[in-house]
Amino acid sequence: MNFNVQPAAATNATVTVPGDKSISHRALMLGGIANGRSTVSGFLAGEDCLATLDAMAAMGVEVRRESATDLIVSGVGLRGLVEPATNLDLGNSGTAMRLMAGLLSGQEFASTMVGDASLTSRPMQRIITPLALMGAKIESADGCPPLSVSGVGRLHGIDYTLPVASAQVKSAILLAGLYADGITTVKEPAITRDHTERMLATMGIELEKAEQRISMRGDQDLIAADIQVPADLSSASFVMLATILSSNAEVTIENVGINPTRTGVIDILQAMGADIRLRNERQYGEEPVADIRVRSSDLRGCEVDPGLVSLAIDEFPILFVAAAAASGLTVFSGIAELRVKESDRIAAMAQGLQSLGIRVDETEDGATVHGGQFTGGKVESFGDHRIAMSLAVAGSVATDDVIVKDVEAVETSFPGFASTMSQLGLSIR
Ligand code: S3P
C-alpha cells in the first residue's frame, strides 16, 4: 500500500491523535503482573501494542477490551505468568521485545520471542548483556532476534551504567529487577523517557531516583491502577509540522503527553521559530498532559542541540522535514542511534528528501540538511512508520504529488493517520 499525497494546506482545526505507544506497552506489561484489575483508557490500538497484548494474553493475563481503546487488565501477580504455548510474536516492536526480555528473564518457564524482518535485524545485545549479568540465560541469533529465554526463576540485582542512552534497555533492567534479589541500579548517560519509573511508582513500587540514576529493591508487589494514557506526542509531531508548514493555520491537538523526557521536539521546533504553545496543562496520574496549540510559522535552520537528542529520539524523521522546509542549514549530530531504529532513519530520510529535491549531507552520526522546496516524486518508506508519515507531511507542501511506498507500518503507531490529516485539510490517501 502507498500514500498518494497531493499538495494541500492545513486549516484551523482541533484534533486528537492516538494514545502513547510507550505508555500503552507498559500498561499491559505492568498491569499484567500487578495484583488486581487495572483499567487502561486511551490505549493505543496499534499493531505494536496489540502484539504486547497478545503476548501477555498468551502468558495467562486476561485483557478485556471494553472498546478499541479501553481495556481491563486482570493482573496475575508478580509470579503468576504461565508458560506460553507458542513463540511470542512481537511483530515490528523493539519496545515490546526489549521490555519483555526483562520480564521473561525472571520467570520460571522458558520462552522464545520472534519478530518481523525489521525487528529481526535490530540489536539485542544491549539487553542481553545486562540481563545476563543479573543471571538471565538468553540465546540470540548473533545478538539479534529470535531470543530464547531459559527462565531461571530468580535473578540478582546489579549496578549497571548504560553504554547507550536507551529507555528500552533501562526498562528491561528495571522489569528484571522486580525478580531480583537485592537492589537493581541503572545509570543512564543521558535522560531518556521515564514512563516505566512513573508507572512503577503509580503501582506502589518504591524507587529511588537521583538525576540519571534509578534504584529499586526486587520482590515488590505491584498494585493494579487506573491508567489514563495521554495522546502520543510522537504522533502529534506530524500534525504539528503539517500546521507549521501551512499558511495561516491554527491547530490544537488535545490531551497530549508532555512528559519532560519526551518534549525535545517542541524545544527544537521552537528554536527553529515555530509558534507552539501548551494550554490547559494537567496530570493524568503521574504523566503530565496539555493541549498543544500550533500556528503556521516560518522556520529557520539551526544547529540542533545534541543534548536534546534522547528527549526527541523518535522525532528526528519529522525534524528532518522541518529542516528541509526551513531557511538555511540545519545540522543534526549525535543521532547515530537512528541507524538502528525500525530502519536506518538517517539514510532513509536523506534518500527520501533527496528524491524530493532537498540537499542532505549525511555523516556517520548525523546530517546537514539544506533548506529548500520539495518537488513531487516517488519515495521509499523502508517499511518504517515514522519515515512514511514524515515524507507524507513533506508531500503536503511539495510542488507536485508525492507517492510514499509501502506505508502499512503506519498501523504500528498511528492508526487513522490519513484521516486525522484530512481533518486538517491535508490530502493523504
Ligand atoms: C521507547 C524507547 C526508545 C524509542 C522507542 C520507544 C520506549 O527506544 O525510540 O520508540 O518505549 O522505551 P530506545 O530505548 O532504543 O532509544
XYZ file of C-alpha atoms and ligand atoms in Angstrom:
445
model
C 0.000 0.000 0.000
C 1.233 3.520 -0.866
C 0.281 7.002 0.256
C -0.733 9.331 -2.580
C -0.118 12.809 -1.260
C -1.412 15.904 -3.018
C -0.235 19.364 -2.031
C -2.777 20.883 0.369
C -2.607 23.352 3.240
C -3.764 22.759 6.793
C -6.637 24.908 8.032
C -7.893 25.662 11.528
C -8.867 22.524 13.424
C -8.926 20.795 16.772
C -7.832 17.171 16.612
C -6.776 14.255 18.756
C -4.140 11.646 17.989
C -3.974 8.058 19.290
C -2.643 7.046 22.687
C 1.002 6.987 23.671
C 2.770 3.866 22.417
C 5.364 3.647 25.186
C 2.787 4.039 27.951
C 0.366 1.576 26.313
C 3.025 -1.170 26.227
C 3.908 -0.541 29.845
C 0.268 -0.534 30.991
C -0.150 -4.045 29.596
C 3.093 -5.431 30.983
C 2.937 -3.848 34.434
C -0.844 -4.256 34.700
C -0.384 -7.900 33.735
C 1.949 -8.650 36.659
C 0.142 -6.446 39.193
C -2.215 -7.715 41.861
C -5.772 -6.826 40.868
C -7.571 -5.357 37.887
C -6.157 -2.309 36.123
C -8.198 -0.184 33.776
C -6.488 1.399 30.801
C -8.180 4.197 28.864
C -6.808 5.879 25.757
C -4.854 2.713 24.874
C -3.064 2.776 21.511
C -4.769 0.054 19.465
C -1.850 -0.035 17.010
C -0.126 -3.219 15.883
C 2.893 -2.825 18.206
C 0.839 -2.618 21.383
C -1.564 -5.306 20.182
C 1.477 -7.602 19.848
C 2.248 -6.922 23.518
C -1.406 -7.536 24.381
C -1.348 -10.924 22.615
C 1.934 -11.868 24.305
C 0.595 -11.046 27.786
C -2.614 -12.964 26.979
C -0.508 -15.948 25.850
C 1.054 -15.935 29.345
C -2.300 -16.059 31.112
C -3.215 -12.387 31.525
C -6.869 -11.744 30.770
C -7.283 -8.480 28.867
C -10.878 -7.461 28.271
C -11.385 -4.874 25.525
C -14.362 -2.742 26.526
C -13.746 -0.699 23.370
C -10.804 -0.299 20.981
C -9.068 1.984 23.455
C -10.479 0.924 26.853
C -9.079 -2.181 28.479
C -9.414 -4.081 31.718
C -6.219 -5.957 32.519
C -6.605 -8.701 35.129
C -3.182 -8.860 36.722
C -1.875 -12.284 37.699
C 0.667 -11.019 40.243
C 4.449 -10.923 40.047
C 4.778 -14.722 39.942
C 1.547 -15.517 38.108
C 2.542 -15.599 34.431
C 2.377 -19.031 32.782
C 4.430 -20.611 30.002
C 3.154 -19.557 26.561
C 2.129 -22.432 24.281
C 3.867 -20.900 21.265
C 6.553 -18.359 20.392
C 5.692 -14.781 21.335
C 5.470 -12.809 18.080
C 6.265 -9.154 18.733
C 5.928 -8.063 15.125
C 7.734 -4.783 14.435
C 8.125 -3.696 18.053
C 11.545 -3.188 19.591
C 9.929 -1.824 22.747
C 7.820 -4.955 23.169
C 10.755 -7.302 22.665
C 13.288 -5.465 24.801
C 10.976 -4.777 27.727
C 9.553 -8.263 27.593
C 13.068 -9.755 27.656
C 13.414 -8.174 31.099
C 10.065 -9.518 32.201
C 10.719 -13.032 30.873
C 14.221 -13.302 32.343
C 12.829 -13.626 35.855
C 10.173 -16.251 35.040
C 10.440 -19.941 35.857
C 9.452 -21.012 32.348
C 11.249 -20.861 29.017
C 10.013 -18.679 26.184
C 11.018 -17.548 22.722
C 10.365 -14.137 21.178
C 10.269 -13.588 17.429
C 9.549 -10.577 15.221
C 9.233 -9.375 11.622
C 12.153 -8.799 9.235
C 12.875 -5.302 10.608
C 12.808 -6.385 14.261
C 14.901 -9.462 13.437
C 17.738 -7.208 12.309
C 17.736 -4.985 15.403
C 20.455 -5.163 18.078
C 19.503 -7.086 21.211
C 22.949 -7.497 22.782
C 22.303 -4.216 24.612
C 19.693 -6.006 26.736
C 21.266 -9.454 26.735
C 24.483 -8.170 28.370
C 22.931 -6.559 31.486
C 20.252 -9.246 31.847
C 22.965 -11.943 31.709
C 24.828 -10.057 34.450
C 21.631 -10.410 36.508
C 21.743 -14.188 35.946
C 19.407 -14.464 32.933
C 20.027 -17.004 30.194
C 19.161 -15.654 26.756
C 20.124 -17.111 23.397
C 20.042 -14.999 20.270
C 20.975 -15.193 16.615
C 24.269 -13.326 16.902
C 22.808 -10.603 19.078
C 19.583 -10.336 17.065
C 16.127 -11.963 17.430
C 14.786 -14.582 17.831
C 15.535 -14.527 21.563
C 15.141 -17.674 23.652
C 14.936 -17.033 27.366
C 15.568 -20.060 29.613
C 13.683 -18.749 32.606
C 15.959 -19.126 35.594
C 13.286 -18.033 38.081
C 15.482 -15.837 40.210
C 17.859 -13.032 39.277
C 20.192 -10.816 41.283
C 20.414 -7.052 41.376
C 23.177 -5.228 39.510
C 24.555 -1.731 39.391
C 24.723 -1.004 35.677
C 25.733 2.009 33.619
C 24.066 2.000 30.225
C 26.592 2.328 27.391
C 23.897 3.950 25.189
C 21.017 6.138 26.315
C 18.030 3.835 25.899
C 14.730 3.788 27.744
C 14.092 0.299 26.423
C 17.278 -1.084 27.958
C 16.711 0.820 31.212
C 13.175 -0.538 31.386
C 14.240 -4.120 30.620
C 16.663 -3.979 33.558
C 14.050 -2.465 35.904
C 11.476 -5.109 34.946
C 14.055 -7.843 35.545
C 14.902 -6.066 38.805
C 11.416 -6.907 40.094
C 12.517 -10.562 40.032
C 15.968 -9.937 41.503
C 17.430 -10.353 44.970
C 18.738 -7.102 46.398
C 18.932 -3.744 44.729
C 18.989 -3.069 40.990
C 20.533 0.236 39.916
C 20.617 1.692 36.408
C 22.589 4.776 35.450
C 21.887 6.452 32.135
C 24.333 8.565 30.140
C 21.507 10.935 29.125
C 17.950 11.319 30.355
C 15.553 9.033 28.493
C 11.783 8.631 28.714
C 10.832 7.656 32.243
C 7.364 6.144 31.737
C 8.434 2.861 33.348
C 9.593 4.586 36.511
C 6.428 6.693 36.695
C 4.124 3.719 36.186
C 6.034 1.569 38.680
C 5.565 4.372 41.214
C 1.846 4.575 40.358
C 1.605 0.861 41.081
C 3.181 1.213 44.501
C 6.801 0.302 43.774
C 9.382 2.177 45.797
C 12.059 3.619 43.522
C 14.881 5.964 44.257
C 15.656 8.479 41.540
C 18.550 10.879 41.556
C 19.347 12.624 38.304
C 20.255 9.846 35.866
C 20.354 7.010 38.406
C 17.426 4.793 39.389
C 17.492 2.171 42.158
C 14.859 -0.350 43.121
C 14.573 -3.292 45.513
C 13.322 -6.562 43.996
C 10.340 -8.658 45.033
C 7.957 -5.758 45.499
C 4.345 -6.413 44.546
C 2.632 -4.121 42.071
C -0.841 -2.841 42.857
C -3.323 -2.517 39.992
C -4.078 1.053 38.909
C -6.365 3.068 36.648
C -4.209 4.325 33.823
C -5.260 7.130 31.525
C -2.942 7.096 28.518
C -2.190 10.555 27.085
C -2.173 11.128 23.327
C 1.251 10.379 21.848
C 3.467 13.444 21.375
C 5.416 11.489 18.741
C 2.222 11.151 16.661
C 1.236 14.744 17.432
C 4.530 15.933 15.946
C 3.322 15.086 12.402
C 0.228 17.237 12.945
C 2.384 19.976 14.450
C 4.722 20.183 11.479
C 1.924 19.977 8.894
C 0.369 23.013 10.613
C 3.624 24.925 10.924
C 4.370 24.481 7.208
C 0.918 25.700 6.078
C -0.015 29.370 5.951
C -2.461 30.955 8.385
C -3.389 27.704 10.102
C -4.010 27.236 13.802
C -4.450 23.701 15.110
C -4.978 22.404 18.617
C -4.075 18.826 19.490
C -5.825 17.758 22.663
C -4.650 15.769 25.700
C -1.071 15.190 24.557
C 1.572 13.744 26.865
C 4.196 16.387 27.681
C 6.423 14.321 29.951
C 9.650 16.390 30.022
C 11.648 13.348 28.927
C 9.755 13.495 25.610
C 9.410 17.176 24.752
C 12.680 17.689 22.856
C 10.706 18.017 19.616
C 8.868 21.064 20.960
C 12.116 22.670 22.117
C 13.819 22.050 18.766
C 10.886 23.319 16.681
C 10.590 26.398 18.895
C 14.324 27.040 18.482
C 13.671 26.963 14.719
C 10.974 29.615 15.114
C 7.787 27.551 15.480
C 4.816 29.069 17.294
C 3.835 26.263 19.682
C 2.037 26.853 22.989
C 0.955 24.477 25.732
C -2.540 25.051 27.071
C -4.583 23.501 29.858
C -1.630 21.727 31.477
C -2.708 18.993 33.869
C -1.833 15.476 35.078
C -3.034 12.026 34.033
C -1.810 10.353 37.202
C 1.996 10.610 37.094
C 2.058 11.799 33.478
C 1.707 15.500 32.546
C -0.577 16.351 29.598
C -1.607 19.517 27.757
C -3.439 20.729 24.702
C -0.859 21.828 22.143
C -1.744 24.870 20.064
C 0.321 25.252 16.905
C 0.317 28.084 14.377
C 1.858 28.392 10.926
C 5.390 29.748 11.263
C 8.477 30.438 9.193
C 11.217 28.061 10.234
C 14.917 28.851 10.180
C 17.707 26.307 10.198
C 19.759 25.790 13.331
C 22.368 23.610 14.915
C 20.278 21.085 16.852
C 21.445 20.767 20.455
C 22.867 17.217 20.851
C 21.730 17.434 24.488
C 18.134 17.183 23.251
C 18.646 14.001 21.211
C 17.457 11.495 23.820
C 14.415 13.696 24.522
C 13.367 13.702 20.860
C 14.723 10.331 19.763
C 11.695 9.312 17.644
C 11.069 12.745 16.162
C 14.177 13.132 14.000
C 12.474 11.931 10.804
C 9.893 14.728 11.082
C 12.591 17.163 12.241
C 14.492 16.392 9.011
C 11.363 17.532 7.143
C 11.237 20.679 9.287
C 14.907 21.301 8.445
C 14.272 20.809 4.734
C 11.457 23.380 4.839
C 13.455 25.885 6.924
C 15.632 28.652 5.589
C 19.357 27.937 5.670
C 21.165 24.943 7.081
C 20.184 22.616 9.913
C 22.881 20.476 11.455
C 21.999 17.257 13.259
C 24.710 15.438 15.237
C 24.853 12.757 17.919
C 21.962 10.826 16.367
C 23.777 7.589 15.434
C 21.099 5.616 17.340
C 18.737 6.474 14.479
C 20.613 3.987 12.352
C 19.290 1.063 14.449
C 15.627 2.037 14.677
C 12.855 0.435 12.569
C 15.078 1.419 9.615
C 18.337 3.339 9.279
C 16.484 6.598 9.727
C 19.391 8.886 8.796
C 19.879 7.107 5.474
C 16.128 6.719 4.880
C 15.389 10.413 5.418
C 18.454 11.527 3.444
C 17.344 9.406 0.497
C 13.690 10.450 0.798
C 14.440 14.158 0.988
C 16.976 13.956 -1.835
C 14.298 12.321 -4.024
C 12.147 15.380 -3.304
C 14.839 17.829 -4.366
C 16.464 18.621 -0.999
C 20.205 18.504 -0.442
C 21.258 16.400 2.553
C 24.885 15.767 3.501
C 24.926 12.626 5.591
C 27.571 11.963 8.250
C 28.160 8.920 10.419
C 26.139 10.283 13.334
C 24.004 12.964 11.727
C 23.343 15.096 8.680
C 23.302 18.638 7.389
C 20.001 19.464 5.717
C 19.875 22.375 3.258
C 16.543 24.177 3.356
C 14.716 24.221 0.025
C 11.473 23.432 -1.768
C 10.080 19.878 -2.002
C 9.334 18.687 -5.529
C 6.953 15.841 -6.374
C 8.265 12.303 -6.641
C 8.120 8.718 -5.505
C 9.850 7.858 -2.213
C 10.636 4.753 -0.174
C 9.459 4.386 3.426
C 11.708 1.353 4.072
C 8.712 -0.164 5.872
C 9.228 2.350 8.708
C 6.102 4.069 10.082
C 7.811 7.313 11.022
C 9.623 7.627 7.674
C 6.312 7.056 5.860
C 4.446 9.712 7.881
C 7.300 12.235 7.729
C 7.557 12.014 3.942
C 3.769 12.301 3.663
C 3.945 15.605 5.573
C 6.729 16.752 3.210
C 4.497 15.796 0.267
C 1.732 18.052 1.553
C 3.881 21.108 0.881
C 5.582 19.826 -2.276
C 5.147 21.445 -5.687
C 3.604 18.256 -7.078
C 2.130 14.915 -5.989
C 4.262 12.601 -3.842
C 3.880 8.839 -3.597
C 5.220 7.235 -0.417
C 5.719 3.499 -0.888
C 4.906 0.625 1.491
C 3.173 2.500 4.274
C 1.498 -0.461 6.015
C 3.717 0.041 9.089
C 1.897 3.294 9.918
C -0.624 0.992 11.636
C 2.009 0.126 14.257
C 1.818 3.542 15.903
C -0.759 5.836 14.274
C -3.896 4.049 13.123
C -6.064 6.633 11.344
C -3.106 8.845 10.338
C -4.526 9.720 6.905
C -7.982 10.545 8.240
C -6.562 12.692 11.076
C -4.533 14.586 8.479
C -7.651 15.037 6.333
C -9.344 16.719 9.330
C -6.609 19.343 8.975
C -7.327 19.675 5.266
C -4.413 17.574 4.009
C -4.832 15.103 1.166
C -3.082 11.819 2.016
C -4.825 8.811 0.503
C 10.992 3.567 23.630
C 12.312 3.957 23.692
C 13.068 4.457 22.527
C 12.158 4.857 21.390
C 11.080 3.831 21.148
C 10.212 3.670 22.377
C 10.331 3.072 24.843
O 13.934 3.444 22.070
O 12.909 5.049 20.208
O 10.251 4.196 20.059
O 9.077 2.956 24.851
O 11.033 2.784 25.818
P 15.449 3.267 22.634
O 15.363 2.833 24.033
O 16.071 2.226 21.737
O 16.085 4.611 22.458
